[in-house]
Amino acid sequence: MDDEGAPARAGGRLPGDPVPDPGLGDRPAPVPPATGPARRWRTSYGRTFVRLLPVLLIVVAILYDIFTPRYFTAGPLYTAAPLVAAPVYSRRGTALTGVAVVAAVIGLQLGKGVIHYVDSLTELITIATVAVLAVLVNGFVRRTGERLVSVREIAEAAQRAVLPEPAERIGGFEIAACYEAAQADAFIGGDLYAVQDSSRGIRLIVGDVRGKGMGAVAAVAVVIGAFREAAEQEATLEAVAQRLERALAREGARRDGLDAFEGFTTAVLAELPHGDGTVRIVNRGHPPPLLLYADGTLRPLPARESALPLGMGELGVWPDRAEEAAFPGGATLLLYTDGLSEARDARGEFYDPHTRLAGRVFRHPTELLDTLADDVRRHSGGGMADDMALLAVRRP
């Protein structure tokens, strides 16, 4: 989800003064890092400087050779120019940079009358060799970049296959989802969400698989596949949870090592019956959902009885019990993973969605998730310690 920019500070406030969080009360908050247009401007400025750097190095080197005694040399600057050009220019641009460097060195050595000296000839050969190597490095960088683009496309396709974006409107409900991976440039991790329409209502799941890496992604695929099938076939939400339990048990039996004994998934399942202003919830060791009413009132929906996460059925067996709550028109149900509630700021304080959202009104689930993602990003200084999945459903 793209940054929409940090809120403007109130007039009259001195630089460095604490900035009040917009809409979150008058308590001071740390000055947020540059986001949105400011960050994009800095990024664009930095890229422009890097692209101009080889030219600047050549110009500075020439001026240095012109205005210093003839036995002084700017060889390191000439050598650096094609090396800097290699990862940022095309092959032709890198080659032209190398040619320009060699031509400048030859011209200046001729002008100073030192080209016939051994040290000058050695410098010329060294710079020419580096220019050739820069062209080879450019080819390697370009091939690596093409592979990274291919990997990125595959990752995006995997995310769309495993965690497809839900429709904006299903069964009369407005829906929005958001996923942010903690690992830079990652698209999917151990968190999951899914929405499935069925004859008994809209069924949802948000969960967090233990572990990281491809093993967690495989477990996510198992949970979501089992959920979609069970949501269509099972008569009750409790039966859906039991199907997921059995699916994870089969997956654990196929794994070797630690995952075979300690694999589990915290999850919360919700059911929104058609034509009924209620929501039913089964919580398996997951952070409780939040219900945001149209007037800004916020109500957490904690489980009355604690339950073990999915995949830990061998430690205790008892029937799942769905808990029911009123879900009136204009209210929004928010399901999230602990990547939200366990995000820390520079002082080590956790992000509290209850206090940050209380009293606020959102017209659409997308607006809620955009605001929430930006707010937690500012709270954590832009670096997430864990994956975060958000799912919001609004009854119009």
Short mmCIF file of C-alpha atoms in Angstrom, two decimals:
data_model
loop_
_atom_site.label_atom_id
_atom_site.label_comp_id
_atom_site.label_asym_id
_atom_site.label_seq_id
_atom_site.Cartn_x
_atom_site.Cartn_y
_atom_site.Cartn_z
CA MET A 1 0.00 0.00 0.00
CA ASP A 2 1.52 3.23 -1.06
CA ASP A 3 2.29 6.05 1.39
CA GLU A 4 -0.11 8.93 1.03
CA GLY A 5 2.20 11.40 2.75
CA ALA A 6 2.69 12.46 6.34
CA PRO A 7 0.15 14.96 7.72
CA ALA A 8 1.10 18.62 7.64
CA ARG A 9 2.19 20.18 10.90
CA ALA A 10 0.13 22.93 12.46
CA GLY A 11 1.25 26.48 11.84
CA GLY A 12 3.38 28.17 14.45
CA ARG A 13 5.08 25.01 15.67
CA LEU A 14 8.85 25.16 15.84
CA PRO A 15 10.99 22.54 14.09
CA GLY A 16 11.62 19.55 16.33
CA ASP A 17 8.47 20.09 18.42
CA PRO A 18 6.28 16.98 18.90
CA VAL A 19 3.61 16.51 16.27
CA PRO A 20 0.08 15.61 17.35
CA ASP A 21 -1.26 12.48 15.68
CA PRO A 22 -4.05 13.46 13.27
CA GLY A 23 -7.41 12.42 14.60
CA LEU A 24 -5.85 10.41 17.41
CA GLY A 25 -6.18 12.94 20.21
CA ASP A 26 -3.93 15.75 21.39
CA ARG A 27 -1.18 13.64 22.89
CA PRO A 28 2.24 14.27 21.27
CA ALA A 29 3.78 11.69 19.01
CA PRO A 30 7.28 11.39 17.57
CA VAL A 31 7.93 13.36 14.40
CA PRO A 32 7.18 10.89 11.59
CA PRO A 33 9.75 10.12 8.93
CA ALA A 34 9.36 11.68 5.52
CA THR A 35 6.73 9.87 3.50
CA GLY A 36 4.73 10.37 0.33
CA PRO A 37 5.83 13.30 -1.91
CA ALA A 38 8.80 14.21 0.33
CA ARG A 39 10.21 10.69 0.22
CA ARG A 40 9.62 10.40 -3.53
CA TRP A 41 11.35 13.77 -4.09
CA ARG A 42 14.39 12.64 -2.10
CA THR A 43 14.52 9.33 -3.96
CA SER A 44 14.30 11.10 -7.33
CA TYR A 45 17.01 13.57 -6.29
CA GLY A 46 19.31 10.77 -5.20
CA ARG A 47 18.86 8.85 -8.44
CA THR A 48 19.57 11.96 -10.50
CA PHE A 49 22.76 12.60 -8.53
CA VAL A 50 23.98 9.02 -9.03
CA ARG A 51 23.34 9.22 -12.77
CA LEU A 52 25.27 12.47 -13.02
CA LEU A 53 28.12 11.28 -10.80
CA PRO A 54 30.29 9.71 -13.58
CA VAL A 55 30.14 12.99 -15.55
CA LEU A 56 30.97 14.99 -12.43
CA LEU A 57 33.94 12.73 -11.69
CA ILE A 58 35.33 13.23 -15.19
CA VAL A 59 34.87 17.01 -15.05
CA VAL A 60 36.51 17.29 -11.62
CA ALA A 61 39.39 15.06 -12.75
CA ILE A 62 40.02 17.19 -15.84
CA LEU A 63 39.97 20.41 -13.83
CA TYR A 64 42.32 18.88 -11.28
CA ASP A 65 44.80 17.88 -14.01
CA ILE A 66 44.61 21.31 -15.64
CA PHE A 67 45.19 23.39 -12.51
CA THR A 68 47.81 21.24 -10.77
CA PRO A 69 51.49 20.63 -11.59
CA ARG A 70 52.07 18.16 -14.37
CA TYR A 71 53.26 15.35 -12.09
CA PHE A 72 49.99 15.42 -10.12
CA THR A 73 47.34 13.04 -11.39
CA ALA A 74 43.61 12.50 -10.96
CA GLY A 75 43.87 8.80 -11.85
CA PRO A 76 41.56 7.57 -9.04
CA LEU A 77 38.76 9.86 -10.25
CA TYR A 78 39.15 8.66 -13.85
CA THR A 79 39.08 5.05 -12.62
CA ALA A 80 35.96 5.62 -10.51
CA ALA A 81 33.88 7.14 -13.32
CA PRO A 82 33.29 3.99 -15.45
CA LEU A 83 32.88 1.85 -12.32
CA VAL A 84 30.09 4.13 -11.09
CA ALA A 85 28.54 4.13 -14.56
CA ALA A 86 28.47 0.31 -14.81
CA PRO A 87 25.46 -0.36 -12.53
CA VAL A 88 23.41 2.71 -13.52
CA TYR A 89 24.05 3.21 -17.25
CA SER A 90 23.28 1.04 -20.25
CA ARG A 91 26.10 -0.92 -21.87
CA ARG A 92 26.48 1.80 -24.48
CA GLY A 93 26.54 4.52 -21.82
CA THR A 94 29.16 2.65 -19.80
CA ALA A 95 31.31 2.13 -22.91
CA LEU A 96 31.02 5.83 -23.84
CA THR A 97 32.04 6.78 -20.29
CA GLY A 98 35.13 4.59 -20.60
CA VAL A 99 36.02 6.07 -23.99
CA ALA A 100 35.58 9.60 -22.62
CA VAL A 101 37.85 8.83 -19.66
CA VAL A 102 40.61 7.32 -21.82
CA ALA A 103 40.37 10.18 -24.34
CA ALA A 104 40.58 12.77 -21.56
CA VAL A 105 43.65 11.12 -20.01
CA ILE A 106 45.44 10.86 -23.38
CA GLY A 107 44.64 14.47 -24.23
CA LEU A 108 45.85 15.82 -20.88
CA GLN A 109 49.01 13.71 -20.92
CA LEU A 110 49.81 14.98 -24.39
CA GLY A 111 49.15 18.52 -23.28
CA LYS A 112 51.47 18.16 -20.30
CA GLY A 113 54.06 16.31 -22.36
CA VAL A 114 54.23 13.34 -19.98
CA ILE A 115 52.64 10.61 -22.09
CA HIS A 116 56.03 9.05 -22.85
CA TYR A 117 56.82 8.51 -19.15
CA VAL A 118 56.45 5.02 -17.73
CA ASP A 119 54.19 6.05 -14.85
CA SER A 120 51.88 7.95 -17.21
CA LEU A 121 51.69 5.00 -19.58
CA THR A 122 50.96 2.68 -16.67
CA GLU A 123 48.18 4.99 -15.49
CA LEU A 124 46.67 5.05 -18.99
CA ILE A 125 46.74 1.25 -19.28
CA THR A 126 45.17 0.90 -15.81
CA ILE A 127 42.34 3.30 -16.62
CA ALA A 128 41.68 1.61 -19.96
CA THR A 129 41.60 -1.81 -18.27
CA VAL A 130 39.12 -0.57 -15.66
CA ALA A 131 36.94 0.89 -18.44
CA VAL A 132 36.81 -2.52 -20.18
CA LEU A 133 36.03 -4.27 -16.89
CA ALA A 134 33.24 -1.75 -16.25
CA VAL A 135 31.56 -2.80 -19.51
CA LEU A 136 31.77 -6.45 -18.41
CA VAL A 137 30.37 -5.56 -14.99
CA ASN A 138 27.52 -3.71 -16.68
CA GLY A 139 26.57 -6.86 -18.59
CA PHE A 140 26.59 -8.90 -15.38
CA VAL A 141 24.47 -6.32 -13.55
CA ARG A 142 21.95 -6.22 -16.38
CA ARG A 143 21.58 -10.01 -16.41
CA THR A 144 21.18 -10.04 -12.62
CA GLY A 145 18.57 -7.29 -12.85
CA GLU A 146 16.62 -9.29 -15.43
CA ARG A 147 16.65 -12.30 -13.11
CA LEU A 148 15.43 -10.15 -10.20
CA VAL A 149 12.60 -8.80 -12.34
CA SER A 150 11.63 -12.37 -13.22
CA VAL A 151 11.73 -13.41 -9.55
CA ARG A 152 9.61 -10.39 -8.62
CA GLU A 153 7.02 -11.27 -11.24
CA ILE A 154 6.91 -14.85 -9.96
CA ALA A 155 6.50 -13.58 -6.37
CA GLU A 156 3.63 -11.32 -7.44
CA ALA A 157 1.97 -14.23 -9.28
CA ALA A 158 2.40 -16.45 -6.20
CA GLN A 159 0.82 -13.81 -3.99
CA ARG A 160 -2.13 -13.42 -6.33
CA ALA A 161 -2.56 -17.20 -6.40
CA VAL A 162 -2.22 -17.80 -2.65
CA LEU A 163 -3.67 -14.51 -1.34
CA PRO A 164 -5.95 -13.13 -4.06
CA GLU A 165 -7.37 -9.69 -3.46
CA PRO A 166 -11.02 -10.08 -2.42
CA ALA A 167 -13.74 -8.34 -4.37
CA GLU A 168 -14.67 -4.88 -3.08
CA ARG A 169 -18.26 -6.00 -2.54
CA ILE A 170 -19.46 -9.50 -1.68
CA GLY A 171 -23.00 -10.38 -0.62
CA GLY A 172 -23.82 -6.75 0.07
CA PHE A 173 -20.77 -6.20 2.30
CA GLU A 174 -17.93 -3.78 1.52
CA ILE A 175 -14.55 -5.52 1.86
CA ALA A 176 -10.89 -4.46 1.83
CA ALA A 177 -7.69 -6.36 2.56
CA CYS A 178 -4.07 -5.36 3.08
CA TYR A 179 -0.88 -7.38 3.41
CA GLU A 180 2.54 -5.96 4.31
CA ALA A 181 5.52 -8.29 4.60
CA ALA A 182 8.22 -7.43 7.12
CA GLN A 183 11.00 -8.53 4.77
CA ALA A 184 11.96 -5.90 2.22
CA ASP A 185 10.68 -6.58 -1.32
CA ALA A 186 8.79 -9.66 -0.10
CA PHE A 187 5.19 -10.15 -1.21
CA ILE A 188 4.02 -12.96 1.01
CA GLY A 189 4.98 -14.54 4.29
CA GLY A 190 3.28 -16.42 7.11
CA ASP A 191 0.13 -14.29 7.49
CA LEU A 192 -3.06 -15.06 5.62
CA TYR A 193 -6.59 -13.89 4.91
CA ALA A 194 -9.45 -15.19 2.81
CA VAL A 195 -13.09 -14.33 2.11
CA GLN A 196 -15.58 -16.92 0.86
CA ASP A 197 -19.26 -16.46 0.02
CA SER A 198 -21.44 -19.45 0.85
CA SER A 199 -25.10 -20.36 1.15
CA ARG A 200 -24.88 -19.72 4.90
CA GLY A 201 -23.24 -16.30 4.67
CA ILE A 202 -19.91 -14.60 4.11
CA ARG A 203 -17.12 -16.51 5.83
CA LEU A 204 -13.73 -14.98 6.60
CA ILE A 205 -10.41 -16.03 8.05
CA VAL A 206 -7.33 -14.15 9.16
CA GLY A 207 -4.40 -16.15 10.50
CA ASP A 208 -0.71 -16.26 11.30
CA VAL A 209 1.35 -19.37 10.54
CA ARG A 210 4.22 -20.18 12.84
CA GLY A 211 7.61 -19.79 11.17
CA LYS A 212 9.01 -17.94 8.18
CA GLY A 213 10.14 -18.63 4.66
CA MET A 214 8.77 -21.10 2.14
CA GLY A 215 7.62 -23.52 4.83
CA ALA A 216 5.26 -20.87 6.19
CA VAL A 217 4.05 -20.04 2.68
CA ALA A 218 3.28 -23.73 2.08
CA ALA A 219 1.26 -23.85 5.31
CA VAL A 220 -0.60 -20.69 4.24
CA ALA A 221 -1.58 -22.39 1.00
CA VAL A 222 -2.81 -25.45 2.92
CA VAL A 223 -4.92 -23.37 5.33
CA ILE A 224 -6.48 -21.19 2.64
CA GLY A 225 -7.23 -24.16 0.38
CA ALA A 226 -8.86 -26.07 3.23
CA PHE A 227 -10.80 -22.98 4.33
CA ARG A 228 -12.29 -22.29 0.90
CA GLU A 229 -13.44 -25.89 0.54
CA ALA A 230 -14.80 -26.11 4.09
CA ALA A 231 -16.55 -22.73 3.89
CA GLU A 232 -18.55 -24.01 0.92
CA GLN A 233 -19.40 -27.40 2.38
CA GLU A 234 -19.67 -27.19 6.17
CA ALA A 235 -22.93 -26.20 7.86
CA THR A 236 -21.34 -24.40 10.81
CA LEU A 237 -18.33 -22.23 11.50
CA GLU A 238 -17.22 -24.71 14.17
CA ALA A 239 -17.09 -27.45 11.54
CA VAL A 240 -14.96 -25.20 9.33
CA ALA A 241 -12.45 -24.83 12.17
CA GLN A 242 -12.31 -28.60 12.64
CA ARG A 243 -11.64 -29.10 8.93
CA LEU A 244 -8.70 -26.70 9.18
CA GLU A 245 -7.45 -28.60 12.22
CA ARG A 246 -7.45 -31.87 10.29
CA ALA A 247 -5.81 -30.28 7.24
CA LEU A 248 -2.93 -28.93 9.35
CA ALA A 249 -2.57 -32.29 11.11
CA ARG A 250 -2.12 -33.99 7.72
CA GLU A 251 0.38 -31.31 6.67
CA GLY A 252 2.35 -31.73 9.92
CA ALA A 253 2.54 -35.48 9.43
CA ARG A 254 4.26 -34.93 6.08
CA ARG A 255 6.89 -32.58 7.51
CA ASP A 256 10.23 -33.58 8.95
CA GLY A 257 12.06 -32.16 11.94
CA LEU A 258 10.85 -29.40 14.24
CA ASP A 259 7.92 -28.30 12.07
CA ALA A 260 6.39 -31.77 12.36
CA PHE A 261 5.95 -31.23 16.11
CA GLU A 262 5.62 -27.47 16.57
CA GLY A 263 3.76 -26.27 13.49
CA PHE A 264 0.60 -24.31 14.31
CA THR A 265 -1.53 -21.43 13.06
CA THR A 266 -3.35 -18.82 15.11
CA ALA A 267 -6.57 -17.84 13.36
CA VAL A 268 -9.87 -16.11 13.79
CA LEU A 269 -12.85 -17.20 11.68
CA ALA A 270 -15.94 -15.07 11.19
CA GLU A 271 -19.33 -15.68 9.61
CA LEU A 272 -21.75 -12.98 8.44
CA PRO A 273 -25.14 -14.60 7.79
CA HIS A 274 -27.17 -13.22 4.90
CA GLY A 275 -29.96 -10.92 6.02
CA ASP A 276 -28.95 -11.16 9.68
CA GLY A 277 -27.33 -8.28 11.54
CA THR A 278 -24.96 -10.50 13.50
CA VAL A 279 -21.44 -11.87 13.26
CA ARG A 280 -20.28 -15.26 14.54
CA ILE A 281 -16.67 -15.74 15.55
CA VAL A 282 -14.43 -18.70 16.34
CA ASN A 283 -11.05 -17.64 17.75
CA ARG A 284 -8.10 -20.03 17.82
CA GLY A 285 -5.45 -18.20 19.83
CA HIS A 286 -5.54 -15.06 17.66
CA PRO A 287 -5.82 -11.33 18.51
CA PRO A 288 -9.53 -10.53 18.92
CA PRO A 289 -11.34 -8.70 16.09
CA LEU A 290 -12.47 -5.11 16.53
CA LEU A 291 -15.95 -3.80 15.76
CA LEU A 292 -16.05 -0.12 14.77
CA TYR A 293 -19.52 1.38 14.90
CA ALA A 294 -20.79 4.18 12.66
CA ASP A 295 -20.53 6.73 15.50
CA GLY A 296 -16.83 5.97 16.18
CA THR A 297 -17.43 3.65 19.12
CA LEU A 298 -15.01 0.74 19.16
CA ARG A 299 -15.70 -2.66 20.71
CA PRO A 300 -13.22 -5.55 20.88
CA LEU A 301 -14.67 -9.03 20.43
CA PRO A 302 -12.49 -11.25 22.65
CA ALA A 303 -13.15 -14.97 23.02
CA ARG A 304 -14.94 -15.89 26.24
CA GLU A 305 -13.06 -19.20 26.36
CA SER A 306 -9.42 -19.56 25.35
CA ALA A 307 -8.63 -22.05 22.60
CA LEU A 308 -5.42 -23.51 21.25
CA PRO A 309 -4.21 -22.48 17.78
CA LEU A 310 -4.99 -24.67 14.80
CA GLY A 311 -2.61 -27.62 14.45
CA MET A 312 -2.28 -28.21 18.21
CA GLY A 313 -5.29 -30.48 18.63
CA GLU A 314 -3.18 -33.29 20.08
CA LEU A 315 -2.56 -31.18 23.20
CA GLY A 316 -6.24 -30.93 24.06
CA VAL A 317 -9.61 -31.71 22.51
CA TRP A 318 -12.79 -29.75 23.16
CA PRO A 319 -15.56 -28.53 20.87
CA ASP A 320 -15.26 -25.16 19.16
CA ARG A 321 -18.00 -22.70 20.12
CA ALA A 322 -18.88 -19.79 17.88
CA GLU A 323 -19.63 -16.56 19.76
CA GLU A 324 -22.23 -14.19 18.36
CA ALA A 325 -22.32 -10.39 18.44
CA ALA A 326 -24.53 -7.73 16.88
CA PHE A 327 -23.21 -6.30 13.62
CA PRO A 328 -25.44 -3.30 12.77
CA GLY A 329 -25.51 -1.28 9.59
CA GLY A 330 -22.63 1.17 9.16
CA ALA A 331 -20.33 -0.89 11.42
CA THR A 332 -16.98 -2.28 10.27
CA LEU A 333 -15.39 -5.53 11.42
CA LEU A 334 -11.59 -5.43 11.53
CA LEU A 335 -9.52 -8.62 11.65
CA TYR A 336 -5.74 -8.36 11.93
CA THR A 337 -2.59 -10.29 12.78
CA ASP A 338 -0.11 -9.55 15.55
CA GLY A 339 2.14 -7.71 13.11
CA LEU A 340 -0.17 -4.76 13.83
CA SER A 341 -0.51 -5.02 17.61
CA GLU A 342 3.16 -5.92 18.18
CA ALA A 343 4.68 -3.12 16.08
CA ARG A 344 7.04 -1.11 18.32
CA ASP A 345 8.18 2.46 18.20
CA ALA A 346 11.68 3.75 19.02
CA ARG A 347 10.89 3.54 22.75
CA GLY A 348 9.77 -0.07 22.50
CA GLU A 349 6.08 0.69 23.01
CA PHE A 350 3.58 -1.53 21.20
CA TYR A 351 1.05 -0.15 18.75
CA ASP A 352 -2.44 -0.25 20.30
CA PRO A 353 -5.17 -0.34 17.63
CA HIS A 354 -7.87 0.07 20.30
CA THR A 355 -6.73 3.49 21.46
CA ARG A 356 -5.57 4.62 18.01
CA LEU A 357 -8.93 3.91 16.34
CA ALA A 358 -11.38 4.75 19.11
CA GLY A 359 -13.57 7.71 18.22
CA ARG A 360 -12.70 7.70 14.55
CA VAL A 361 -15.14 7.28 11.68
CA PHE A 362 -14.27 5.74 8.29
CA ARG A 363 -16.54 5.82 5.28
CA HIS A 364 -15.12 2.69 3.62
CA PRO A 365 -12.96 -0.28 4.68
CA THR A 366 -10.24 0.82 2.24
CA GLU A 367 -10.00 4.18 4.02
CA LEU A 368 -9.70 2.38 7.36
CA LEU A 369 -6.89 0.09 6.17
CA ASP A 370 -5.00 2.89 4.40
CA THR A 371 -5.10 5.02 7.54
CA LEU A 372 -4.18 2.12 9.79
CA ALA A 373 -1.24 1.00 7.63
CA ASP A 374 0.15 4.55 7.41
CA ASP A 375 -0.28 5.06 11.15
CA VAL A 376 1.49 1.84 12.17
CA ARG A 377 4.24 2.58 9.66
CA ARG A 378 4.83 5.95 11.28
CA HIS A 379 4.68 4.39 14.74
CA SER A 380 7.37 1.83 13.87
CA GLY A 381 9.54 4.29 11.95
CA GLY A 382 8.87 2.58 8.62
CA GLY A 383 10.35 -0.80 9.62
CA MET A 384 7.97 -3.65 10.38
CA ALA A 385 9.28 -6.42 12.63
CA ASP A 386 6.62 -8.93 11.54
CA ASP A 387 4.25 -9.50 8.65
CA MET A 388 0.89 -7.75 8.91
CA ALA A 389 -2.43 -8.84 7.39
CA LEU A 390 -5.57 -6.69 7.69
CA LEU A 391 -9.12 -7.53 6.63
CA ALA A 392 -12.02 -5.11 7.05
CA VAL A 393 -15.70 -5.76 6.29
CA ARG A 394 -18.40 -3.07 6.48
CA ARG A 395 -22.13 -3.59 6.54
CA PRO A 396 -23.54 -0.61 4.56
#
